[in-house]
Tab-separated table of C-alpha atoms in Angstrom:
chain	number	residue	atom	x	y	z
A	1	UNK	CA	9.150	15.543	12.009
A	2	UNK	CA	10.636	12.201	10.843
A	3	UNK	CA	9.956	10.925	7.483
A	4	UNK	CA	9.990	6.811	7.192
A	5	UNK	CA	9.983	5.527	3.809
A	6	UNK	CA	10.010	2.239	2.473
A	7	UNK	CA	13.167	1.373	-0.282
A	8	UNK	CA	11.700	-1.279	-2.788
A	9	UNK	CA	9.132	0.253	-4.978
A	10	UNK	CA	9.621	3.991	-3.420
A	11	UNK	CA	13.253	4.652	-4.025
A	12	UNK	CA	14.427	1.676	-5.676
A	13	UNK	CA	13.152	-0.307	-8.615
A	14	UNK	CA	12.360	-3.880	-7.188
A	15	UNK	CA	9.638	-5.315	-9.810
A	16	UNK	CA	11.454	-4.727	-13.203
A	17	UNK	CA	14.729	-7.399	-11.830
A	18	UNK	CA	12.118	-8.993	-9.956
A	19	UNK	CA	10.414	-9.621	-12.812
A	20	UNK	CA	13.509	-11.023	-14.934
A	21	UNK	CA	14.037	-13.469	-12.560
A	22	UNK	CA	10.417	-15.029	-12.780
A	23	UNK	CA	10.909	-15.035	-16.185
A	24	UNK	CA	14.053	-17.021	-16.179
A	25	UNK	CA	12.366	-19.594	-13.827
A	26	UNK	CA	9.700	-20.332	-15.763
A	27	UNK	CA	10.843	-19.723	-19.303
A	28	UNK	CA	7.846	-18.032	-20.460
A	29	UNK	CA	9.161	-14.684	-22.416
A	30	UNK	CA	9.114	-11.452	-21.007
A	31	UNK	CA	6.598	-10.394	-18.097
A	32	UNK	CA	4.797	-7.167	-19.126
A	33	UNK	CA	5.119	-4.944	-15.362
A	34	UNK	CA	1.839	-3.178	-16.457
A	35	UNK	CA	0.295	-6.921	-16.053
A	36	UNK	CA	0.891	-6.875	-12.280
A	37	UNK	CA	-1.964	-5.451	-10.374
A	38	UNK	CA	-1.686	-6.580	-7.087
A	39	UNK	CA	1.797	-6.964	-5.534
A	40	UNK	CA	0.673	-10.177	-4.232
A	41	UNK	CA	-0.162	-11.191	-8.047
A	42	UNK	CA	-3.198	-13.028	-7.382
A	43	UNK	CA	-5.273	-13.760	-10.598
A	44	UNK	CA	-2.243	-13.439	-13.164
A	45	UNK	CA	-2.612	-14.713	-15.965
A	46	UNK	CA	0.966	-16.598	-16.038
A	47	UNK	CA	2.290	-16.532	-12.454
A	48	UNK	CA	1.398	-18.407	-9.350
A	49	UNK	CA	2.202	-17.567	-5.954
A	50	UNK	CA	4.469	-20.669	-5.529
A	51	UNK	CA	6.658	-19.607	-8.420
A	52	UNK	CA	6.217	-16.003	-6.862
A	53	UNK	CA	7.279	-17.867	-3.701
A	54	UNK	CA	10.256	-19.436	-4.899
A	55	UNK	CA	11.545	-16.837	-6.569
A	56	UNK	CA	11.211	-14.000	-3.639
A	57	UNK	CA	13.212	-16.490	-1.568
A	58	UNK	CA	15.757	-17.085	-4.216
A	59	UNK	CA	16.335	-13.427	-4.295
A	60	UNK	CA	16.223	-12.976	-0.849
A	61	UNK	CA	19.643	-14.910	-0.268
A	62	UNK	CA	21.683	-13.340	-3.521
A	63	UNK	CA	22.807	-9.734	-2.276
A	64	UNK	CA	24.022	-9.194	-6.053
A	65	UNK	CA	20.493	-8.651	-6.976
A	66	UNK	CA	20.212	-6.129	-4.032
A	67	UNK	CA	22.994	-4.299	-4.959
A	68	UNK	CA	21.669	-3.770	-8.973
A	69	UNK	CA	18.553	-2.441	-8.186
A	70	UNK	CA	18.058	0.730	-10.098
A	71	UNK	CA	17.014	3.903	-8.749
A	72	UNK	CA	13.431	5.998	-8.721
A	73	UNK	CA	14.916	9.192	-7.707
A	74	UNK	CA	16.508	12.044	-9.356
A	75	UNK	CA	19.856	13.375	-8.126
A	76	UNK	CA	17.835	16.472	-6.780
A	77	UNK	CA	15.749	13.945	-4.729
A	78	UNK	CA	18.150	12.231	-3.383
A	79	UNK	CA	20.172	14.911	-2.065
A	80	UNK	CA	16.986	16.303	-0.693
A	81	UNK	CA	16.898	13.044	0.904
A	82	UNK	CA	20.847	12.805	2.343
A	83	UNK	CA	19.900	16.433	3.927
A	84	UNK	CA	16.639	15.280	5.599
A	85	UNK	CA	18.949	12.373	6.754
A	86	UNK	CA	21.851	14.507	8.202
A	87	UNK	CA	19.104	16.105	10.319
A	88	UNK	CA	18.237	12.743	11.522
A	89	UNK	CA	15.059	13.576	10.284
A	90	UNK	CA	15.014	10.126	7.919
A	91	UNK	CA	14.678	6.545	8.461
A	92	UNK	CA	14.132	3.849	5.966
A	93	UNK	CA	12.005	0.692	7.035
A	94	UNK	CA	11.566	-2.430	4.773
A	95	UNK	CA	10.729	-5.583	4.619
A	96	UNK	CA	13.767	-7.190	3.065
A	97	UNK	CA	14.816	-11.018	5.039
A	98	UNK	CA	17.929	-10.770	6.927
A	99	UNK	CA	19.457	-13.899	5.892
A	100	UNK	CA	22.811	-15.642	7.836
A	101	UNK	CA	24.801	-15.951	4.659
A	102	UNK	CA	25.072	-12.284	4.151
A	103	UNK	CA	24.516	-8.833	5.565
A	104	UNK	CA	21.426	-7.231	4.072
A	105	UNK	CA	21.693	-4.543	6.035
A	106	UNK	CA	25.235	-3.879	4.900
A	107	UNK	CA	24.106	-4.133	1.598
A	108	UNK	CA	21.191	-1.735	1.795
A	109	UNK	CA	22.921	0.702	3.245
A	110	UNK	CA	25.600	0.950	0.769
A	111	UNK	CA	23.358	1.042	-1.758
A	112	UNK	CA	21.614	3.985	-0.117
A	113	UNK	CA	24.922	5.698	-0.082
A	114	UNK	CA	26.053	5.156	-3.549
A	115	UNK	CA	22.823	7.026	-4.585
A	116	UNK	CA	23.291	9.659	-2.099
A	117	UNK	CA	22.225	9.302	1.260
A	118	UNK	CA	25.605	9.694	3.513
A	119	UNK	CA	24.520	8.167	6.635
A	120	UNK	CA	21.298	5.675	5.914
A	121	UNK	CA	19.238	4.709	9.265
A	122	UNK	CA	17.648	1.538	7.964
A	123	UNK	CA	15.118	-1.148	9.927
A	124	UNK	CA	14.116	-4.597	8.999
A	125	UNK	CA	11.156	-5.891	9.999
A	126	UNK	CA	8.660	-9.109	9.015
A	127	UNK	CA	6.031	-7.582	11.623
A	128	UNK	CA	3.796	-5.079	11.006
A	129	UNK	CA	5.356	-1.507	9.776
A	130	UNK	CA	2.979	0.511	12.243
A	131	UNK	CA	4.637	-0.851	15.229
A	132	UNK	CA	8.090	0.682	14.241
A	133	UNK	CA	6.286	3.650	12.394
A	134	UNK	CA	4.910	4.380	15.753
A	135	UNK	CA	7.926	3.255	17.900
A	136	UNK	CA	10.004	5.498	16.070
A	137	UNK	CA	8.295	8.694	15.988
A	138	UNK	CA	7.793	8.649	12.178
A	139	UNK	CA	5.544	11.270	11.318
A	140	UNK	CA	5.595	10.673	7.368
A	141	UNK	CA	5.518	7.336	6.052
A	142	UNK	CA	5.235	6.332	2.710
A	143	UNK	CA	5.034	3.326	0.973
A	144	UNK	CA	4.372	1.713	-2.256
A	145	UNK	CA	2.161	-1.691	-1.108
A	146	UNK	CA	-1.565	-0.877	0.015
A	147	UNK	CA	-1.368	-3.368	3.069
A	148	UNK	CA	1.381	-0.997	4.577
A	149	UNK	CA	0.137	1.643	3.975
A	150	UNK	CA	-3.614	0.689	5.305
A	151	UNK	CA	-1.462	-0.803	8.629
A	152	UNK	CA	0.078	2.391	9.212
A	153	UNK	CA	-2.972	4.960	8.410
A	154	UNK	CA	-5.335	2.758	10.782
A	155	UNK	CA	-3.281	1.981	13.571
A	156	UNK	CA	-0.206	4.952	13.919
A	157	UNK	CA	-0.708	9.040	13.909
A	158	UNK	CA	1.302	8.868	10.759
A	159	UNK	CA	0.321	11.093	7.757
A	160	UNK	CA	0.555	8.042	5.048
A	161	UNK	CA	1.824	8.468	1.271
A	162	UNK	CA	1.357	5.963	-1.573
A	163	UNK	CA	3.288	6.559	-4.974
A	164	UNK	CA	1.012	5.966	-7.846
A	165	UNK	CA	2.120	2.121	-9.267
A	166	UNK	CA	0.346	0.317	-11.495
A	167	UNK	CA	0.096	-2.685	-9.001
A	168	UNK	CA	-1.435	-0.481	-5.947
A	169	UNK	CA	-4.321	1.503	-8.428
A	170	UNK	CA	-7.181	-0.157	-7.073
A	171	UNK	CA	-6.389	0.776	-3.571
A	172	UNK	CA	-8.110	3.857	-2.215
A	173	UNK	CA	-8.299	4.529	1.716
A	174	UNK	CA	-9.337	7.955	3.197
A	175	UNK	CA	-5.997	8.243	5.132
A	176	UNK	CA	-3.600	7.592	2.239
A	177	UNK	CA	-2.586	10.329	0.387
A	178	UNK	CA	-1.493	9.148	-3.616
A	179	UNK	CA	1.478	10.921	-4.964
A	180	UNK	CA	2.598	10.671	-8.608
A	181	UNK	CA	5.603	12.503	-8.184
A	182	UNK	CA	7.961	12.186	-5.221
A	183	UNK	CA	8.656	16.022	-5.381
A	184	UNK	CA	5.157	16.062	-4.020
A	185	UNK	CA	6.733	14.503	-0.681
A	186	UNK	CA	9.144	17.487	-0.789
A	187	UNK	CA	6.205	20.003	-1.552
A	188	UNK	CA	4.295	18.507	1.983
A	189	UNK	CA	7.722	18.264	4.146
A	190	UNK	CA	8.307	22.467	3.045
């Protein structure tokens, strides 16, 4: 069995530092994370898609942003992932942008190593994650974005799990299992 994991929002806290970037840009005070009810930032009372796109582009060129993300997992959970990685049963699939100004693959792998995955295997795509999931033979896929979960659930044979986040609560799909604790994933694997 091969486990495929998204990174941002699954094992790394992307939203909190991203909101700090947005707050700095608009100078409008703190934006509570719970006000983000859709990760596309539609219908937000303060944020526009234009501001979000500009901030997303800015962080995509900033290796320090990615290096500074906080982990969302415990030391024990990272150890479980490292065990799967050493058995070649773990891949990371991300939509992070590759830029010519620095090596996002290296930055991402270094971050994963720093948190406990000794030999991370990371794939980058701006296309459908379902294509990679299918190509890599992933049998269990975890992502926090409902678009990716729907895509993989409807276009592959993989079991799909989605960590419960305030920005994906409105999503429900018969082929996507919502998990509230990462240990539910390990329970499924055993």
